[in-house]
Amino acid sequence: MESVKFSVPGAPVAQPRQKFKRMGGFISNYTPEKHPVTDYKKAIRLSALEAYQGKPDGGPIALEVVFVFPRQSNKRWKTKPMPRYLHVQRNDVDNLLKAVMDALNEKIWVDDKQVCKVTATKWRAAGDEEPHTEITIKPINVG
């Protein structure tokens, strides 16, 4: 596998805590179907399949993700420059990464346990920029 880079349109969505329910004497976990993360994961998979048509890779992988959230309305100006700025409010980066990594299982890699190196950044969009997620996946060559 060579490096794969793609962008997912729309605001990033964090993976919520799992819900639990009892089914036939067993307890199982699930994510409600109507949660926004379901559509976000579908968008990630669709964008990934457009960028990479090969089989899922089985080796070690490096993942770089840039999450770009909508710009706050009180940070919009008509005359001043509006570059990206770091996003420090809610949505923990680990929960955002969990949604991305789960969505790419069996699409780009066999299982997310193969991801050995992760770089993630949360930004607020520049003035002319739409919210999106930038994903770069690189194989790690060992030996």
PDB file of C-alpha atoms in Angstrom:
ATOM      1  CA  MET A   1       0.000   0.000   0.000  1.00  0.00           C
ATOM      2  CA  GLU A   2       1.201   3.495  -0.804  1.00  0.00           C
ATOM      3  CA  SER A   3       0.230   6.641   1.079  1.00  0.00           C
ATOM      4  CA  VAL A   4      -3.450   7.529   0.908  1.00  0.00           C
ATOM      5  CA  LYS A   5      -4.722  11.057   1.451  1.00  0.00           C
ATOM      6  CA  PHE A   6      -8.322  12.225   1.329  1.00  0.00           C
ATOM      7  CA  SER A   7     -10.719  14.786   2.756  1.00  0.00           C
ATOM      8  CA  VAL A   8     -14.129  14.180   4.309  1.00  0.00           C
ATOM      9  CA  PRO A   9     -16.574  17.097   3.925  1.00  0.00           C
ATOM     10  CA  GLY A  10     -18.652  18.232   6.903  1.00  0.00           C
ATOM     11  CA  ALA A  11     -18.012  18.934  10.560  1.00  0.00           C
ATOM     12  CA  PRO A  12     -16.142  16.210  12.482  1.00  0.00           C
ATOM     13  CA  VAL A  13     -18.204  14.117  14.928  1.00  0.00           C
ATOM     14  CA  ALA A  14     -16.801  12.354  18.001  1.00  0.00           C
ATOM     15  CA  GLN A  15     -17.579   8.730  18.810  1.00  0.00           C
ATOM     16  CA  PRO A  16     -20.023   8.763  21.757  1.00  0.00           C
ATOM     17  CA  ARG A  17     -19.847   6.487  24.752  1.00  0.00           C
ATOM     18  CA  GLN A  18     -21.278   3.086  23.999  1.00  0.00           C
ATOM     19  CA  LYS A  19     -24.819   2.258  25.094  1.00  0.00           C
ATOM     20  CA  PHE A  20     -25.555  -1.124  26.621  1.00  0.00           C
ATOM     21  CA  LYS A  21     -28.622  -3.329  26.376  1.00  0.00           C
ATOM     22  CA  ARG A  22     -29.562  -6.811  27.496  1.00  0.00           C
ATOM     23  CA  MET A  23     -30.313  -9.260  24.694  1.00  0.00           C
ATOM     24  CA  GLY A  24     -31.319 -12.828  25.548  1.00  0.00           C
ATOM     25  CA  GLY A  25     -29.344 -12.973  28.774  1.00  0.00           C
ATOM     26  CA  PHE A  26     -26.304 -11.235  27.243  1.00  0.00           C
ATOM     27  CA  ILE A  27     -25.250  -7.618  27.511  1.00  0.00           C
ATOM     28  CA  SER A  28     -24.165  -6.026  24.242  1.00  0.00           C
ATOM     29  CA  ASN A  29     -22.902  -2.575  23.402  1.00  0.00           C
ATOM     30  CA  TYR A  30     -24.056  -0.440  20.467  1.00  0.00           C
ATOM     31  CA  THR A  31     -24.220   3.065  19.054  1.00  0.00           C
ATOM     32  CA  PRO A  32     -27.761   4.329  18.355  1.00  0.00           C
ATOM     33  CA  GLU A  33     -28.438   4.299  14.584  1.00  0.00           C
ATOM     34  CA  LYS A  34     -29.699   7.887  14.558  1.00  0.00           C
ATOM     35  CA  HIS A  35     -26.548   9.337  16.119  1.00  0.00           C
ATOM     36  CA  PRO A  36     -24.690  11.867  13.865  1.00  0.00           C
ATOM     37  CA  VAL A  37     -21.517   9.744  14.108  1.00  0.00           C
ATOM     38  CA  THR A  38     -23.206   7.111  11.915  1.00  0.00           C
ATOM     39  CA  ASP A  39     -23.433   9.518   8.953  1.00  0.00           C
ATOM     40  CA  TYR A  40     -19.918  10.818   9.656  1.00  0.00           C
ATOM     41  CA  LYS A  41     -18.493   7.282   9.522  1.00  0.00           C
ATOM     42  CA  LYS A  42     -20.355   6.620   6.250  1.00  0.00           C
ATOM     43  CA  ALA A  43     -18.839   9.792   4.774  1.00  0.00           C
ATOM     44  CA  ILE A  44     -15.363   8.683   5.903  1.00  0.00           C
ATOM     45  CA  ARG A  45     -15.798   5.247   4.318  1.00  0.00           C
ATOM     46  CA  LEU A  46     -17.101   6.753   1.058  1.00  0.00           C
ATOM     47  CA  SER A  47     -14.196   9.206   0.820  1.00  0.00           C
ATOM     48  CA  ALA A  48     -11.710   6.441   1.665  1.00  0.00           C
ATOM     49  CA  LEU A  49     -13.078   4.132  -1.030  1.00  0.00           C
ATOM     50  CA  GLU A  50     -12.802   6.937  -3.608  1.00  0.00           C
ATOM     51  CA  ALA A  51      -9.137   7.452  -2.660  1.00  0.00           C
ATOM     52  CA  TYR A  52      -8.116   3.783  -2.237  1.00  0.00           C
ATOM     53  CA  GLN A  53      -9.514   0.815  -4.152  1.00  0.00           C
ATOM     54  CA  GLY A  54      -6.998  -1.793  -2.959  1.00  0.00           C
ATOM     55  CA  LYS A  55      -7.374  -4.508  -0.367  1.00  0.00           C
ATOM     56  CA  PRO A  56      -7.058  -3.589   3.321  1.00  0.00           C
ATOM     57  CA  ASP A  57      -3.400  -3.463   4.377  1.00  0.00           C
ATOM     58  CA  GLY A  58      -2.245  -5.808   7.140  1.00  0.00           C
ATOM     59  CA  GLY A  59       0.980  -4.094   8.203  1.00  0.00           C
ATOM     60  CA  PRO A  60       1.818  -1.262  10.617  1.00  0.00           C
ATOM     61  CA  ILE A  61       0.271   2.098   9.727  1.00  0.00           C
ATOM     62  CA  ALA A  62       0.835   5.774  10.522  1.00  0.00           C
ATOM     63  CA  LEU A  63      -2.303   7.933  10.687  1.00  0.00           C
ATOM     64  CA  GLU A  64      -2.429  11.712  10.470  1.00  0.00           C
ATOM     65  CA  VAL A  65      -5.773  13.469  10.951  1.00  0.00           C
ATOM     66  CA  VAL A  66      -6.619  17.159  10.827  1.00  0.00           C
ATOM     67  CA  PHE A  67     -10.087  17.966  12.159  1.00  0.00           C
ATOM     68  CA  VAL A  68     -11.419  21.325  10.934  1.00  0.00           C
ATOM     69  CA  PHE A  69     -14.496  22.545  12.807  1.00  0.00           C
ATOM     70  CA  PRO A  70     -16.797  25.420  11.786  1.00  0.00           C
ATOM     71  CA  ARG A  71     -15.513  28.876  12.655  1.00  0.00           C
ATOM     72  CA  GLN A  72     -17.236  30.527  15.616  1.00  0.00           C
ATOM     73  CA  SER A  73     -19.544  33.388  14.646  1.00  0.00           C
ATOM     74  CA  ASN A  74     -17.857  35.780  17.097  1.00  0.00           C
ATOM     75  CA  LYS A  75     -14.536  35.163  15.278  1.00  0.00           C
ATOM     76  CA  ARG A  76     -15.695  36.412  11.835  1.00  0.00           C
ATOM     77  CA  TRP A  77     -14.590  39.783  10.524  1.00  0.00           C
ATOM     78  CA  LYS A  78     -15.055  41.656   7.276  1.00  0.00           C
ATOM     79  CA  THR A  79     -11.697  43.416   7.125  1.00  0.00           C
ATOM     80  CA  LYS A  80      -9.255  41.407   9.266  1.00  0.00           C
ATOM     81  CA  PRO A  81      -7.600  38.167   8.114  1.00  0.00           C
ATOM     82  CA  MET A  82      -9.235  34.995   9.441  1.00  0.00           C
ATOM     83  CA  PRO A  83      -6.656  32.175   9.556  1.00  0.00           C
ATOM     84  CA  ARG A  84      -7.291  28.809  11.198  1.00  0.00           C
ATOM     85  CA  TYR A  85      -6.916  28.704  14.963  1.00  0.00           C
ATOM     86  CA  LEU A  86      -6.651  25.776  17.370  1.00  0.00           C
ATOM     87  CA  HIS A  87      -9.916  24.329  18.648  1.00  0.00           C
ATOM     88  CA  VAL A  88      -9.822  23.784  22.419  1.00  0.00           C
ATOM     89  CA  GLN A  89     -13.513  23.310  23.256  1.00  0.00           C
ATOM     90  CA  ARG A  90     -15.472  20.058  23.540  1.00  0.00           C
ATOM     91  CA  ASN A  91     -14.899  16.945  21.510  1.00  0.00           C
ATOM     92  CA  ASP A  92     -11.834  15.175  22.854  1.00  0.00           C
ATOM     93  CA  VAL A  93      -9.349  14.320  20.141  1.00  0.00           C
ATOM     94  CA  ASP A  94      -9.310  10.648  21.218  1.00  0.00           C
ATOM     95  CA  ASN A  95     -13.075  10.331  20.656  1.00  0.00           C
ATOM     96  CA  LEU A  96     -12.755  12.014  17.257  1.00  0.00           C
ATOM     97  CA  LEU A  97      -9.955   9.609  16.341  1.00  0.00           C
ATOM     98  CA  LYS A  98     -12.008   6.621  17.494  1.00  0.00           C
ATOM     99  CA  ALA A  99     -14.733   7.487  14.972  1.00  0.00           C
ATOM    100  CA  VAL A 100     -12.174   7.772  12.139  1.00  0.00           C
ATOM    101  CA  MET A 101     -10.339   4.588  13.073  1.00  0.00           C
ATOM    102  CA  ASP A 102     -13.524   2.539  13.441  1.00  0.00           C
ATOM    103  CA  ALA A 103     -14.807   3.777  10.073  1.00  0.00           C
ATOM    104  CA  LEU A 104     -11.636   2.672   8.270  1.00  0.00           C
ATOM    105  CA  ASN A 105     -11.596  -0.885   9.675  1.00  0.00           C
ATOM    106  CA  GLU A 106     -11.715  -3.401   6.812  1.00  0.00           C
ATOM    107  CA  LYS A 107     -11.543  -0.536   4.260  1.00  0.00           C
ATOM    108  CA  ILE A 108      -7.952   0.765   4.461  1.00  0.00           C
ATOM    109  CA  TRP A 109      -6.579  -1.553   7.139  1.00  0.00           C
ATOM    110  CA  VAL A 110      -7.726  -4.891   8.523  1.00  0.00           C
ATOM    111  CA  ASP A 111      -8.114  -3.643  12.124  1.00  0.00           C
ATOM    112  CA  ASP A 112      -7.311  -0.360  13.877  1.00  0.00           C
ATOM    113  CA  LYS A 113      -4.842  -2.160  16.143  1.00  0.00           C
ATOM    114  CA  GLN A 114      -2.417  -1.840  13.198  1.00  0.00           C
ATOM    115  CA  VAL A 115      -2.220   1.930  13.692  1.00  0.00           C
ATOM    116  CA  CYS A 116       1.140   2.389  15.434  1.00  0.00           C
ATOM    117  CA  LYS A 117       1.653   6.133  15.025  1.00  0.00           C
ATOM    118  CA  VAL A 118      -1.014   8.849  15.293  1.00  0.00           C
ATOM    119  CA  THR A 119      -0.890  12.596  14.773  1.00  0.00           C
ATOM    120  CA  ALA A 120      -4.114  14.548  15.275  1.00  0.00           C
ATOM    121  CA  THR A 121      -4.914  18.249  15.351  1.00  0.00           C
ATOM    122  CA  LYS A 122      -8.179  20.113  15.978  1.00  0.00           C
ATOM    123  CA  TRP A 123      -8.665  23.459  14.207  1.00  0.00           C
ATOM    124  CA  ARG A 124     -11.361  26.066  13.715  1.00  0.00           C
ATOM    125  CA  ALA A 125     -11.786  26.831  10.018  1.00  0.00           C
ATOM    126  CA  ALA A 126     -10.233  29.807   8.275  1.00  0.00           C
ATOM    127  CA  GLY A 127     -12.653  32.487   7.096  1.00  0.00           C
ATOM    128  CA  ASP A 128     -13.188  30.995   3.626  1.00  0.00           C
ATOM    129  CA  GLU A 129     -12.904  27.336   4.666  1.00  0.00           C
ATOM    130  CA  GLU A 130     -15.646  24.749   5.125  1.00  0.00           C
ATOM    131  CA  PRO A 131     -15.482  22.231   7.994  1.00  0.00           C
ATOM    132  CA  HIS A 132     -13.903  18.921   7.018  1.00  0.00           C
ATOM    133  CA  THR A 133     -11.520  16.155   8.091  1.00  0.00           C
ATOM    134  CA  GLU A 134      -8.182  15.617   6.342  1.00  0.00           C
ATOM    135  CA  ILE A 135      -6.874  12.043   6.623  1.00  0.00           C
ATOM    136  CA  THR A 136      -3.443  10.781   5.585  1.00  0.00           C
ATOM    137  CA  ILE A 137      -2.526   7.105   5.926  1.00  0.00           C
ATOM    138  CA  LYS A 138       1.010   5.832   5.370  1.00  0.00           C
ATOM    139  CA  PRO A 139       2.437   2.337   5.714  1.00  0.00           C
ATOM    140  CA  ILE A 140       5.311   2.079   8.170  1.00  0.00           C
ATOM    141  CA  ASN A 141       8.198   0.185   6.610  1.00  0.00           C
ATOM    142  CA  VAL A 142      10.021  -1.932   9.168  1.00  0.00           C
ATOM    143  CA  GLY A 143      13.333  -3.649   8.607  1.00  0.00           C
TER     144      GLY A 143
END
